[in-house]
Short mmCIF file of C-alpha atoms (C1' of nucleotides) in Angstrom, two decimals:
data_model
loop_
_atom_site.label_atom_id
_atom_site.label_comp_id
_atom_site.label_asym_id
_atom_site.label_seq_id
_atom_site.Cartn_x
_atom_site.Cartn_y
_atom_site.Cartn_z
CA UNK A 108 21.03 -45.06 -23.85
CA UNK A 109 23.33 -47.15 -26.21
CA UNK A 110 23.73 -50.11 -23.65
CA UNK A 111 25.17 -53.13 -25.38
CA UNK A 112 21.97 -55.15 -25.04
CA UNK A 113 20.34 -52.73 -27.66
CA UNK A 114 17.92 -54.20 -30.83
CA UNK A 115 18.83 -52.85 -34.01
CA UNK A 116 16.10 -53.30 -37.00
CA UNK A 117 16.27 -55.81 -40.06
CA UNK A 118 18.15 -54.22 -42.39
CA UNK A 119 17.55 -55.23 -46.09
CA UNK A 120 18.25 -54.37 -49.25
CA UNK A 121 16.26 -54.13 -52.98
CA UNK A 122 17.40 -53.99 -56.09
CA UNK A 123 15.91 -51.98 -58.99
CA UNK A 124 17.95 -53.64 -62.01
CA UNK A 125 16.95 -51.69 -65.22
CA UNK A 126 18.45 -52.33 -68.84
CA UNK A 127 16.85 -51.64 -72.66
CA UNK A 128 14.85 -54.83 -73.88
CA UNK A 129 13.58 -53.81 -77.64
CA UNK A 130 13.91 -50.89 -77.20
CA UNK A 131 12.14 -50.18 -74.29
CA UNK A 132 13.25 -50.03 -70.67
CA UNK A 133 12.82 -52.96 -68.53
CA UNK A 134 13.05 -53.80 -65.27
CA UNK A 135 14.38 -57.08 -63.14
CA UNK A 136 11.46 -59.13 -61.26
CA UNK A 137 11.68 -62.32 -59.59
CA UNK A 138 8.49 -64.01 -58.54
CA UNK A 139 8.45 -64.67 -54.99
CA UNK A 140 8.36 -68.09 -53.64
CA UNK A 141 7.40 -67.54 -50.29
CA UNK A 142 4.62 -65.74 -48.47
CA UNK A 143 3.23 -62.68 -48.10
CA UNK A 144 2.42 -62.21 -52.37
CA UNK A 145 3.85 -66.08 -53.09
CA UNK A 146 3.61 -66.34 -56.66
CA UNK A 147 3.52 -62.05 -57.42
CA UNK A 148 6.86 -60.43 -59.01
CA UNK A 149 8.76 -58.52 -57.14
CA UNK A 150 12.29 -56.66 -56.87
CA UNK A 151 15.34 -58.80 -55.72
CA UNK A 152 16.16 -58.19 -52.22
CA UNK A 153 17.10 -59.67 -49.05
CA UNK A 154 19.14 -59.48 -46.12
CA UNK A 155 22.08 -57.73 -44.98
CA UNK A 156 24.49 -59.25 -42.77
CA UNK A 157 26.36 -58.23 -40.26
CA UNK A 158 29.92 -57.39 -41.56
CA UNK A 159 29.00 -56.83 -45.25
CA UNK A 160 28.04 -53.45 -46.49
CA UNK A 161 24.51 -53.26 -48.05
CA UNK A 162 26.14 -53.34 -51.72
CA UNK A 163 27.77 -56.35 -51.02
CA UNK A 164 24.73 -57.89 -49.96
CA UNK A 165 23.15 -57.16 -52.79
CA UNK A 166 25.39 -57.73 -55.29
CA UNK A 167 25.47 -61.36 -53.45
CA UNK A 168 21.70 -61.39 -53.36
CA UNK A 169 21.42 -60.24 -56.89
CA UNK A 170 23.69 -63.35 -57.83
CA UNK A 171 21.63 -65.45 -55.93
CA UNK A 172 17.93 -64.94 -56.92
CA UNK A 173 18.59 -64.06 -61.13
CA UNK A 174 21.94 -65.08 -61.94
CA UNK A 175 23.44 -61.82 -62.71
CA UNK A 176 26.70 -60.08 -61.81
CA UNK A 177 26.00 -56.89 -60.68
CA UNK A 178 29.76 -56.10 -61.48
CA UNK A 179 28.49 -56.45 -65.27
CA UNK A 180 26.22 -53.21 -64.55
CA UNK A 181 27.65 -49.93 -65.54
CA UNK A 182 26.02 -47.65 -63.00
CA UNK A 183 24.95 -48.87 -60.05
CA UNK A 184 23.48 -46.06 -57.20
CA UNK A 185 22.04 -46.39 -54.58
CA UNK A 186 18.26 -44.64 -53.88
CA UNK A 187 17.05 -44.13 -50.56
CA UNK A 188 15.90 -45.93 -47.51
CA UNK A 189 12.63 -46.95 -46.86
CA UNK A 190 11.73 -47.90 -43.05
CA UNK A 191 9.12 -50.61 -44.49
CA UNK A 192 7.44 -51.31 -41.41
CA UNK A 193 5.41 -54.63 -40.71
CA UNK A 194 6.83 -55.96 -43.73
CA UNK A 195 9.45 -58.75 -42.10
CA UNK A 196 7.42 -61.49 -40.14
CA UNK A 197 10.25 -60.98 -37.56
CA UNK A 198 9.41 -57.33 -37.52
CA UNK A 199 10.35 -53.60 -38.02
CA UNK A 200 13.14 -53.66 -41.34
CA UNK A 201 15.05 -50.83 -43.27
CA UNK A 202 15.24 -51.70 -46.70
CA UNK A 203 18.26 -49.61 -48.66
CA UNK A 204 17.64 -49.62 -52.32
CA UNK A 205 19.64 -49.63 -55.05
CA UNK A 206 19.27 -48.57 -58.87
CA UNK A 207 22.06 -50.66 -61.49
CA UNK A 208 22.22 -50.03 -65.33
CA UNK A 209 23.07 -52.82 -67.99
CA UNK A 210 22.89 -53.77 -70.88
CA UNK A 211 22.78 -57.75 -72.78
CA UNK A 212 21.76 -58.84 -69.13
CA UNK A 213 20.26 -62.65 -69.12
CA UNK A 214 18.77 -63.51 -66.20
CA UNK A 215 19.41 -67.30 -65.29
CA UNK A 216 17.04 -69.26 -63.53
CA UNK A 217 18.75 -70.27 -60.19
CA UNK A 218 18.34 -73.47 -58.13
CA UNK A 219 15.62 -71.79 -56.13
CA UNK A 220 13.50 -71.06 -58.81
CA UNK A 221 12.82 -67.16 -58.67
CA UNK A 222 11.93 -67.14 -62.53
CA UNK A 223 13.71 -63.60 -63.15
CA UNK A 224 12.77 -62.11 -65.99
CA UNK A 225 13.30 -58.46 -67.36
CA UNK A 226 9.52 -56.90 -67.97
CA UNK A 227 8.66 -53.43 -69.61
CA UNK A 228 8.14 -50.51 -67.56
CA UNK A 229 4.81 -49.48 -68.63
CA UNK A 230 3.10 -53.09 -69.04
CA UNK A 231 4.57 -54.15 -65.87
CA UNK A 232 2.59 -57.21 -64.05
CA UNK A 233 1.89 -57.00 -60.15
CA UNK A 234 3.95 -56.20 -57.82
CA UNK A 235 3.98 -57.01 -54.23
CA UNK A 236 4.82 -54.75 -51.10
CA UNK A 237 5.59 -51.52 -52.21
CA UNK A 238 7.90 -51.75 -55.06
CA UNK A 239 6.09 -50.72 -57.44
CA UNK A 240 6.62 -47.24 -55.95
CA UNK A 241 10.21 -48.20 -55.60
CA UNK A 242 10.52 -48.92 -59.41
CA UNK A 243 8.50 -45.44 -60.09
CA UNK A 244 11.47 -43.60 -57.49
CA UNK A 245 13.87 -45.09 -60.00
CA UNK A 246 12.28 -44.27 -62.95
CA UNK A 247 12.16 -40.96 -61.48
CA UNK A 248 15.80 -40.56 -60.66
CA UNK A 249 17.35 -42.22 -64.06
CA UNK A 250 15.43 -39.52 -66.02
CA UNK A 251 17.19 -37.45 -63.84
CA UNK A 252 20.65 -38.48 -63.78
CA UNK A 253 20.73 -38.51 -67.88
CA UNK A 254 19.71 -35.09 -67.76
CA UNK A 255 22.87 -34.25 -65.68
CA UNK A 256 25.48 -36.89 -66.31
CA UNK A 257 26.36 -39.27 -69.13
CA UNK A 258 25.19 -42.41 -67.39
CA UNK A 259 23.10 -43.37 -70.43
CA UNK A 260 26.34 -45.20 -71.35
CA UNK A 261 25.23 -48.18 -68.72
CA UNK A 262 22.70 -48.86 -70.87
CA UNK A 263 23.98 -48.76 -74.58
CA UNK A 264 27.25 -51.21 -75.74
CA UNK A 265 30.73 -49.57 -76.43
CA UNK A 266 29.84 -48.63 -79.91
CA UNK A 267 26.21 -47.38 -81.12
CA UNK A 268 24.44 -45.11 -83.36
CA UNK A 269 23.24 -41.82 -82.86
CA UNK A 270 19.96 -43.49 -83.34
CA UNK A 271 20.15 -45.89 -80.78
CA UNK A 272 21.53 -43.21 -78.40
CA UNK A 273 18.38 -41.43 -79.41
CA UNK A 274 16.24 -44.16 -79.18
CA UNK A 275 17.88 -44.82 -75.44
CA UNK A 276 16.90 -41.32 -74.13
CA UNK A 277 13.52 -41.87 -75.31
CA UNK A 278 13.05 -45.10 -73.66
CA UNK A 279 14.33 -43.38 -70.63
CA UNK A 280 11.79 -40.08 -71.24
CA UNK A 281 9.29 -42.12 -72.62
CA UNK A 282 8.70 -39.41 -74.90
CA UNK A 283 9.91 -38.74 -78.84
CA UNK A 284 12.75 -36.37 -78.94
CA UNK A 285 13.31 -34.51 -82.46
CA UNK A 286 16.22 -35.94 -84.35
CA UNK A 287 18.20 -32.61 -85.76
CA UNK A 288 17.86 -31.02 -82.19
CA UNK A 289 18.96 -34.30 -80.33
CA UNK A 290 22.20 -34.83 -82.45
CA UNK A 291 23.07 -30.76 -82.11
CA UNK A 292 22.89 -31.21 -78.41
CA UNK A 293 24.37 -34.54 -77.94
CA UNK A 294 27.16 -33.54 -79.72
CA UNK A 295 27.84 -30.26 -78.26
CA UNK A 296 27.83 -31.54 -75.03
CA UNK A 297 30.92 -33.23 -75.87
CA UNK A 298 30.12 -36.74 -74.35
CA UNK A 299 31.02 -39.04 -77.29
CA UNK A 300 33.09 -39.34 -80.22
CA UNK A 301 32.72 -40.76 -83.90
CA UNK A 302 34.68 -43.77 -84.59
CA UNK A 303 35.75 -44.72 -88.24
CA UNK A 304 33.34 -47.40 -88.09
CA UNK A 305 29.95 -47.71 -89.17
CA UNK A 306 27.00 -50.25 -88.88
CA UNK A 307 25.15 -51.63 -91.89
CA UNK A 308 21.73 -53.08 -91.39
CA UNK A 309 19.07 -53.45 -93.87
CA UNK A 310 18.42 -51.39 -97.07
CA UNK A 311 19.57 -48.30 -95.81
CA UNK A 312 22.73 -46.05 -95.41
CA UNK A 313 24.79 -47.13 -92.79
CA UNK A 314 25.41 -45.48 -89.21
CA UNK A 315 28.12 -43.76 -88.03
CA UNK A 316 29.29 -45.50 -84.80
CA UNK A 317 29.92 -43.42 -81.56
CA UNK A 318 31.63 -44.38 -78.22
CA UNK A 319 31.20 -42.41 -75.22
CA UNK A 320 34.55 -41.08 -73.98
CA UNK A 321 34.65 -42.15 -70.83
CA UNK A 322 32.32 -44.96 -68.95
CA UNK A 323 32.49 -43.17 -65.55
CA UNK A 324 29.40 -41.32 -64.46
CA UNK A 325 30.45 -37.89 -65.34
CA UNK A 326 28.56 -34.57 -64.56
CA UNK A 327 27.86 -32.52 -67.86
CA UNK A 328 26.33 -29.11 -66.80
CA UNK A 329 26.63 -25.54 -68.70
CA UNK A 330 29.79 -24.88 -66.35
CA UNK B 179 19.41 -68.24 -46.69
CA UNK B 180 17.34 -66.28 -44.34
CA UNK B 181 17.08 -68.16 -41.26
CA UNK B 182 16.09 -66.71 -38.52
CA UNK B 183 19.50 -66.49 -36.44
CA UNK B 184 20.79 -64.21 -39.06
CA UNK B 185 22.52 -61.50 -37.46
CA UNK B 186 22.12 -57.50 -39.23
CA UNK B 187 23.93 -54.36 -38.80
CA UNK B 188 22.93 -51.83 -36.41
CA UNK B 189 21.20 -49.11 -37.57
CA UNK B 190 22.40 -45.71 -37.10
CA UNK B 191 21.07 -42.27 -37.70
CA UNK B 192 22.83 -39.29 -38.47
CA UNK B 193 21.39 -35.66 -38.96
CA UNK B 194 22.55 -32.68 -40.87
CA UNK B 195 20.89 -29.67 -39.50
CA UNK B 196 20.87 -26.10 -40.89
CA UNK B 197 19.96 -22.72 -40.54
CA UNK B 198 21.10 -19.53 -41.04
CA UNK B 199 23.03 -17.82 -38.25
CA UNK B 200 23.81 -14.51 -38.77
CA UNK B 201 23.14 -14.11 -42.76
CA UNK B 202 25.07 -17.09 -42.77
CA UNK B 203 24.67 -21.24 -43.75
CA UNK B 204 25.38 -22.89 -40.15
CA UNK B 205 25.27 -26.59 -39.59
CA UNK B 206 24.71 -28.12 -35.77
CA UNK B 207 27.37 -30.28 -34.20
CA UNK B 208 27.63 -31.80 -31.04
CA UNK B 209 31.10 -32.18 -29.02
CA UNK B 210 31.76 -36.08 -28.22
CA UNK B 211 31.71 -37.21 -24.96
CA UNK B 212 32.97 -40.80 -25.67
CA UNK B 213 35.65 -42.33 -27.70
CA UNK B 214 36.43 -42.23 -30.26
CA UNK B 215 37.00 -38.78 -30.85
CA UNK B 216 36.13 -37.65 -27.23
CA UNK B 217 35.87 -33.77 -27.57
CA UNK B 218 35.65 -33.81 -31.45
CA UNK B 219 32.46 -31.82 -32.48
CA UNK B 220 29.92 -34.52 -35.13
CA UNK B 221 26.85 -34.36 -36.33
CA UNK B 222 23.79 -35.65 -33.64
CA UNK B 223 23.04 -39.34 -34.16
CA UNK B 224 22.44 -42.54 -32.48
CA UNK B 225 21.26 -45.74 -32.91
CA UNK B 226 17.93 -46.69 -34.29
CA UNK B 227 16.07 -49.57 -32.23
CA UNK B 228 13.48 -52.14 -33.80
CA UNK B 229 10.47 -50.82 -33.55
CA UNK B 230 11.22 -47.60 -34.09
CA UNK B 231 11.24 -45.77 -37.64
CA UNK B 232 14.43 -44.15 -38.80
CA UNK B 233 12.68 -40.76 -38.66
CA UNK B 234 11.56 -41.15 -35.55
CA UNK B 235 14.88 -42.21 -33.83
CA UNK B 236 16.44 -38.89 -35.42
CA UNK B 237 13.49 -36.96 -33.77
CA UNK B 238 14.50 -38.72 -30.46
CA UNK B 239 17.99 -38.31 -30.68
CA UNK B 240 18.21 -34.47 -31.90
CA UNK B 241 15.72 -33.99 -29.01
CA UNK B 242 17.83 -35.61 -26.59
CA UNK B 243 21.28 -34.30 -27.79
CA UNK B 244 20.57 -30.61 -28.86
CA UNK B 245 17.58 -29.90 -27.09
CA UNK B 246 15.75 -29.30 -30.70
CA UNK B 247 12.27 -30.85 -31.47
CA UNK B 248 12.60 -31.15 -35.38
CA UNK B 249 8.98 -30.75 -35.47
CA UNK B 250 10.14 -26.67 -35.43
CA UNK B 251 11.88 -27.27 -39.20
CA UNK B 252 10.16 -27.01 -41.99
CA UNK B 253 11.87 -29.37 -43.96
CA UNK B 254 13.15 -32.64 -43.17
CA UNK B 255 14.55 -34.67 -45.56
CA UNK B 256 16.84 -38.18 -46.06
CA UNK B 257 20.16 -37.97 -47.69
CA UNK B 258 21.66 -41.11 -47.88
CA UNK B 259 22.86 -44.28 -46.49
CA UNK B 260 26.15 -45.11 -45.34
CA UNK B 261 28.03 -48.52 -44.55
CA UNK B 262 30.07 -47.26 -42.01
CA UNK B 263 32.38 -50.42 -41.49
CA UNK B 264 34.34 -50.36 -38.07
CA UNK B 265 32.77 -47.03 -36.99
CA UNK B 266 30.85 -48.91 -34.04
CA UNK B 267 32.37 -51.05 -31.66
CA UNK B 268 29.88 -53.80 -31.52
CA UNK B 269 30.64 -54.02 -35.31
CA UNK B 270 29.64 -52.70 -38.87
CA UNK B 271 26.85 -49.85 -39.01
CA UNK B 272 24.17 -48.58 -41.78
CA UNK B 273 24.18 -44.83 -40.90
CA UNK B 274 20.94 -43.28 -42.77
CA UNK B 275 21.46 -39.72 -42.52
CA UNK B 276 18.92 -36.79 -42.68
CA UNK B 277 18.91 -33.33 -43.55
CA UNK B 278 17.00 -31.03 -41.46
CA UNK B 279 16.05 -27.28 -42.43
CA UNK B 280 14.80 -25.10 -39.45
CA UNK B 281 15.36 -20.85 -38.22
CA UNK B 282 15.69 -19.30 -34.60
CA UNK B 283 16.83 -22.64 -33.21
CA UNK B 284 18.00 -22.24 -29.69
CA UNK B 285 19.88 -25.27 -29.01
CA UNK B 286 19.81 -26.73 -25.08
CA UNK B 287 21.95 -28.13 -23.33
CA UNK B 288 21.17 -31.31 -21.79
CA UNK B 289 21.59 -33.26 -18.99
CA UNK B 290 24.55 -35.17 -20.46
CA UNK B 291 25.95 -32.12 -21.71
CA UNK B 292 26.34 -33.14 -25.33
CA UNK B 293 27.41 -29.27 -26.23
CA UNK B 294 25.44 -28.43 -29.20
CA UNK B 295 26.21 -25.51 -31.51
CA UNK B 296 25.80 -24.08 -34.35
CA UNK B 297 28.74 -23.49 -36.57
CA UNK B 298 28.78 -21.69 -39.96
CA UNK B 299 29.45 -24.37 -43.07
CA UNK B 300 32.65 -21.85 -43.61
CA UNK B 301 33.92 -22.12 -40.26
CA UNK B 302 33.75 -25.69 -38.95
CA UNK B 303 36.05 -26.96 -36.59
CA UNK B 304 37.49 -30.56 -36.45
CA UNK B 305 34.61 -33.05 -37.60
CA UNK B 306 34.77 -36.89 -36.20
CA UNK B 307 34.50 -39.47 -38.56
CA UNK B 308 33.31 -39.14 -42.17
CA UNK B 309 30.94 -36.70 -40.88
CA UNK B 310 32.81 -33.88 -42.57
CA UNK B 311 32.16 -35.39 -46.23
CA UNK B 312 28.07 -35.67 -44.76
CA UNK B 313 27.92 -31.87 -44.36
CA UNK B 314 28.98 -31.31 -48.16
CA UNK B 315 27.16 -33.92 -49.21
CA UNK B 316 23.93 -31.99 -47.26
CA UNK B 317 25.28 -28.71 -48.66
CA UNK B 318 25.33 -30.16 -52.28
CA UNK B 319 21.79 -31.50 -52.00
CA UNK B 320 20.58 -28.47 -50.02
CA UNK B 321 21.86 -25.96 -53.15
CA UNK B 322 20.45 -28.24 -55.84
CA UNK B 323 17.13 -28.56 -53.79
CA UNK B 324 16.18 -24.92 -53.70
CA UNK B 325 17.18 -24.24 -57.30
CA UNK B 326 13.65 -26.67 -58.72
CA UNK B 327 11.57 -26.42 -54.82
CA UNK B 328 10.76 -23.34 -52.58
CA UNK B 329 12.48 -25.32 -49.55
CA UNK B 330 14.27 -22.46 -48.82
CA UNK B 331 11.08 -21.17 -46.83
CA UNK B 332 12.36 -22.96 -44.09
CA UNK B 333 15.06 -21.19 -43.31
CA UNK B 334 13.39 -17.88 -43.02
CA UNK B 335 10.49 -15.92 -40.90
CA UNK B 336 7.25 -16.31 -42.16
CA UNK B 337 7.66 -12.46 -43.50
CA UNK B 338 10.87 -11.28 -44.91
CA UNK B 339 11.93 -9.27 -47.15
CA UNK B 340 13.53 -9.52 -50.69
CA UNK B 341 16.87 -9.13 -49.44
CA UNK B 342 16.55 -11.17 -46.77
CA UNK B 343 15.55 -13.75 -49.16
CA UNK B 344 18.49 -13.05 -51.70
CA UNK B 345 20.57 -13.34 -48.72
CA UNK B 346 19.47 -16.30 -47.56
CA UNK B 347 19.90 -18.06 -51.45
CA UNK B 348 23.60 -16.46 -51.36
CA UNK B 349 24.35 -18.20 -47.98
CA UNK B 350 23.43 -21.62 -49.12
CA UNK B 351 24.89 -21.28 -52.80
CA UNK B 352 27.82 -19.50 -51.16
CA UNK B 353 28.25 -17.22 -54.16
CA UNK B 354 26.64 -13.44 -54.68
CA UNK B 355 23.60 -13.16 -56.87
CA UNK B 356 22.33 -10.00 -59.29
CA UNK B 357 19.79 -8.19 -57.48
CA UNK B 358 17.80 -6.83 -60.39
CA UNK B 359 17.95 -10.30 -61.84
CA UNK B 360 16.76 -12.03 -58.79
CA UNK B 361 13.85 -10.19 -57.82
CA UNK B 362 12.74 -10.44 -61.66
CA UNK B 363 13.37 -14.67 -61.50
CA UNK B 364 11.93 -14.86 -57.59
CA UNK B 365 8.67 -12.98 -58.49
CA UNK B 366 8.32 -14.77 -61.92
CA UNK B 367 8.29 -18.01 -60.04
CA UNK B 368 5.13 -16.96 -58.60
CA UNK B 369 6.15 -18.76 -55.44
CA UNK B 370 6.10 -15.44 -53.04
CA UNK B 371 3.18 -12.63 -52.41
CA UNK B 372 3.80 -9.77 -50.96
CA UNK B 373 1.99 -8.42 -48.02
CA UNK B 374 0.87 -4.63 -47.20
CA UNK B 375 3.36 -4.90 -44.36
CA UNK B 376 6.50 -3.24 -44.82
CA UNK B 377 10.00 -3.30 -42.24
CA UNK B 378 11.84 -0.74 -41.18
CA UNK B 379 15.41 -1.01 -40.35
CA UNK B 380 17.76 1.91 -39.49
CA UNK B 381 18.56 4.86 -41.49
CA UNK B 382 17.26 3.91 -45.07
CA UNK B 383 13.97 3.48 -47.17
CA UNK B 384 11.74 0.08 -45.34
CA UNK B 385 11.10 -2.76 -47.21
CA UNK B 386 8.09 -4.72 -48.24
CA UNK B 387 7.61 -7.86 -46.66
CA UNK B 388 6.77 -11.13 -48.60
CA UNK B 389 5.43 -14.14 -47.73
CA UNK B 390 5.81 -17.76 -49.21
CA UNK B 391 1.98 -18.93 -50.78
CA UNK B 392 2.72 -22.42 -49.23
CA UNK B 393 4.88 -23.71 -46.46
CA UNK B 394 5.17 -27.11 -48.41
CA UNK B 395 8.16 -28.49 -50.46
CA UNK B 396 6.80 -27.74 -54.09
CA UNK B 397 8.79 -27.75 -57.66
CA UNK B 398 8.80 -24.75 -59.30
CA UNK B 399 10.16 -26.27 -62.89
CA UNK B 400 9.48 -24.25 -66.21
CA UNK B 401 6.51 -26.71 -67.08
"C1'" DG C 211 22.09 16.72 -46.63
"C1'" DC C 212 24.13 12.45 -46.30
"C1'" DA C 213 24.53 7.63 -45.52
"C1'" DA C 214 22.28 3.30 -46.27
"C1'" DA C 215 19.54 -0.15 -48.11
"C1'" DA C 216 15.19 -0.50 -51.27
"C1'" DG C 217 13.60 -0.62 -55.58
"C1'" DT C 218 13.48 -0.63 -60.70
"C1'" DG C 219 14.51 -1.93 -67.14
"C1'" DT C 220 17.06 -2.67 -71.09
"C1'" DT C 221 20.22 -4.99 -73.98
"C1'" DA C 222 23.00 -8.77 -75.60
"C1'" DA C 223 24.24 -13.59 -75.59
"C1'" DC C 224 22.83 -17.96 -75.38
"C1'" DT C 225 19.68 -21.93 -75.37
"C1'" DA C 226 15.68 -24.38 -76.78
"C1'" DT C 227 12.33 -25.40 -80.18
"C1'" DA C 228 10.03 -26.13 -84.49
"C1'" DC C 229 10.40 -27.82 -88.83
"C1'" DA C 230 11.57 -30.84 -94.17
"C1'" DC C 231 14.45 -32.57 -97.38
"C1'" DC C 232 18.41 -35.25 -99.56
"C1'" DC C 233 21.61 -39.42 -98.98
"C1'" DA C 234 23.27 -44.16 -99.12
"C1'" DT C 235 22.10 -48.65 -99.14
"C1'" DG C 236 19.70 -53.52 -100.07
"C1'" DG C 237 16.58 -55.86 -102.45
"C1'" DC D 189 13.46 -47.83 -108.67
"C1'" DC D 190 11.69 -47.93 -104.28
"C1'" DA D 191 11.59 -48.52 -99.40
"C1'" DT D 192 14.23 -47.65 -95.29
"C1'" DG D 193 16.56 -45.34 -91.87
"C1'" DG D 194 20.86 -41.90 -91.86
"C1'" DG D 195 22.13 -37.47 -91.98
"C1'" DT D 196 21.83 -32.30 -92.20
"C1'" DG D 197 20.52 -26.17 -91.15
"C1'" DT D 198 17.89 -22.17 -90.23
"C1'" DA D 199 14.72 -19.07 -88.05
"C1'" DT D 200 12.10 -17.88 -83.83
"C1'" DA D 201 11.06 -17.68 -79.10
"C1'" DG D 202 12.48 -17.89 -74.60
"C1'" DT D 203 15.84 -17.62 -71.01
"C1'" DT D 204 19.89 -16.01 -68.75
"C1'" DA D 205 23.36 -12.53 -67.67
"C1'" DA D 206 25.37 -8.06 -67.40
"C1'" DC D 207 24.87 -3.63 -65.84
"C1'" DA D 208 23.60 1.85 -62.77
"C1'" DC D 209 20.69 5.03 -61.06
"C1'" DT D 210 16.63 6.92 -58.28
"C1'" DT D 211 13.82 6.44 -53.91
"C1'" DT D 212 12.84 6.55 -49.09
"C1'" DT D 213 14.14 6.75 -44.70
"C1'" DG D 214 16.86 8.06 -39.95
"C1'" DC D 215 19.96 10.84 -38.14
#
DNA sequence: GCAAAAGTGTTAACTATACACCCATGG
DNA sequence: CCATGGGTGTATAGTTAACACTTTTGC
């Protein structure tokens, strides 16, 4: 065993980009060029080279097929490791996947033509191989991780309303939370502060604006 | 991009396996025979060939370094993915790492004399690599898994009894728990029955033994 | 009868939930 | 003055946490 002359698997990586599109949360597709599913949407992804680390590659790959710096993500995480077998026309791959967080992300149509676009989580087209589990996974885990840590900020800008904090869980949840209990949690939890600035739009009183105070993932349990 | 001389990683697996020794969390390790760290105890892994799932080269290689078929544990599970970057000497390495949960696991020694032991997570000794920082990340995942799943069946007998079970919870979460209170939350979960079988044990009143309704990873949230 | 582990309830603190009205603004 | 979203408190139910004595057995 472990003779020099040994054949290591593809390894690959796919990206499950998510930010808040109206309101709603939204995920990165590209529609694939090339066979299998030409023409379907799928997650960005690609190979890994020897002698960069899988979130290098992707960050490069990213780049490449929608235009956007993964650097510009708040959160990015990786999710687990699928062996996605007969996938590769050269064979047997690993696929790593990765989860990133933004916010005001445009995706720019490349050279290559991979039409990226940012679609809806529940009206999302079809989606080739298995990523469609993938996205679910991801869905999964962000629900998750805002339970446990503050990494809603990735999604939200510097300064927001309680509302659109609010209205940023919910997209997450994808279920109404009640206002009064929301705003008593949120700020007990001691996550944000108030600013001295508010934000007037429409006929309406204007919103307080809150920043979170820190933008590093940061674990917020009872302890 | 993606020709077909492109040149991956290798694949690596490693695997983080538990069980309780003695009333007490115990993780295997393996002394090294090669360099680096010749005679430094890590955790069993190997290289993953094409072909071959990651799952199944872990299988392989626990079999072949510890004498342990992880068929025997009841819980298998994938932690996470590391770029280990000058780790191998043919180059940079994707180490996907498992955790494995198993009880009354005699390790063997093999042919190449690979050492394997169990040592408790309290007491290890020198750990090769960034294996150390593997272990606690297996130990953090292990304590959050069996606070929302029942996956702590697989670390104990088919019957036991309530205090082997409390015991068993205070090894992993390293910490002691309220009896009265945890035989009220354990029962409430609905996840044990007890069984008209009782054990005796030296000089003191027997206890009932309990069995787990299902031998399958299930969540046991408040919903 | 004594040592040793098994077994058993109550109270207080905290957390989560349900719920409705007034406020400030723009038009 | 009215339509719109911003902002606020209280009461109840449920959950968690602290805590000590009696029971059954082997020797």
């Amino acid at each position: 065993m472990m003779n020099t002359t040994y054949s290591s698997p593809i390894v690959t990586v796919d990206s499950v980009v998510f930010q808040l599109v109206q309101q709603k949360l939204a995920v990165l597709l590209i529609a694939r060029t090339n066979q299998p599913f030409a023409g379907i949407h799928a997650l960005p992804g690609g190979y890994v080279s020897a002698g960069e680390t899988t979130l290098t590659a992707m960050t490069r790959i990213v780049a490449a097929k929608a235009g956007i710096e993964l650097a510009d993500c708040g959160v990015v995480e990786q999710l687990y490791t699928f062996d996605t077998v007969a996938r590769d026309p050269r064979g047997h791959a690993v696929s790593v996947t990765y989860m990133a967080l933004g916010r005001n992300i445009m995706p720019q149509l490349r050279s290559d033509t991979h039409y990226p676009q940012f679609f809806p989580i529940d009206a999302l087209p079809e989606i080739a191989f298995d990523h469609a589990q993938i996205i679910q996974y991801a869905h999964e885990r962000l629900k998750s991780k805002i339970s446990y840590t503050n990494a809603i900020y990735a999604l939200l800008p510097e300064l927001f309303t309680l509302s659109q904090l609010q209205t940023a869980y919910e997209a997450v949840v994808s279920h109404p939370l009640d206002k009064r209990n929301f705003r008593k949690k949120i700020l007990g939890l001691e996550i944000i502060h108030e600013t001295d600035q508010t934000f007037r739009d429409g006929a309406h009183r204007p919103a307080r604006l809150y920043r979170f105070n820190t933008q590093v993932v940061t674990n917020i349990s009872s302890f």
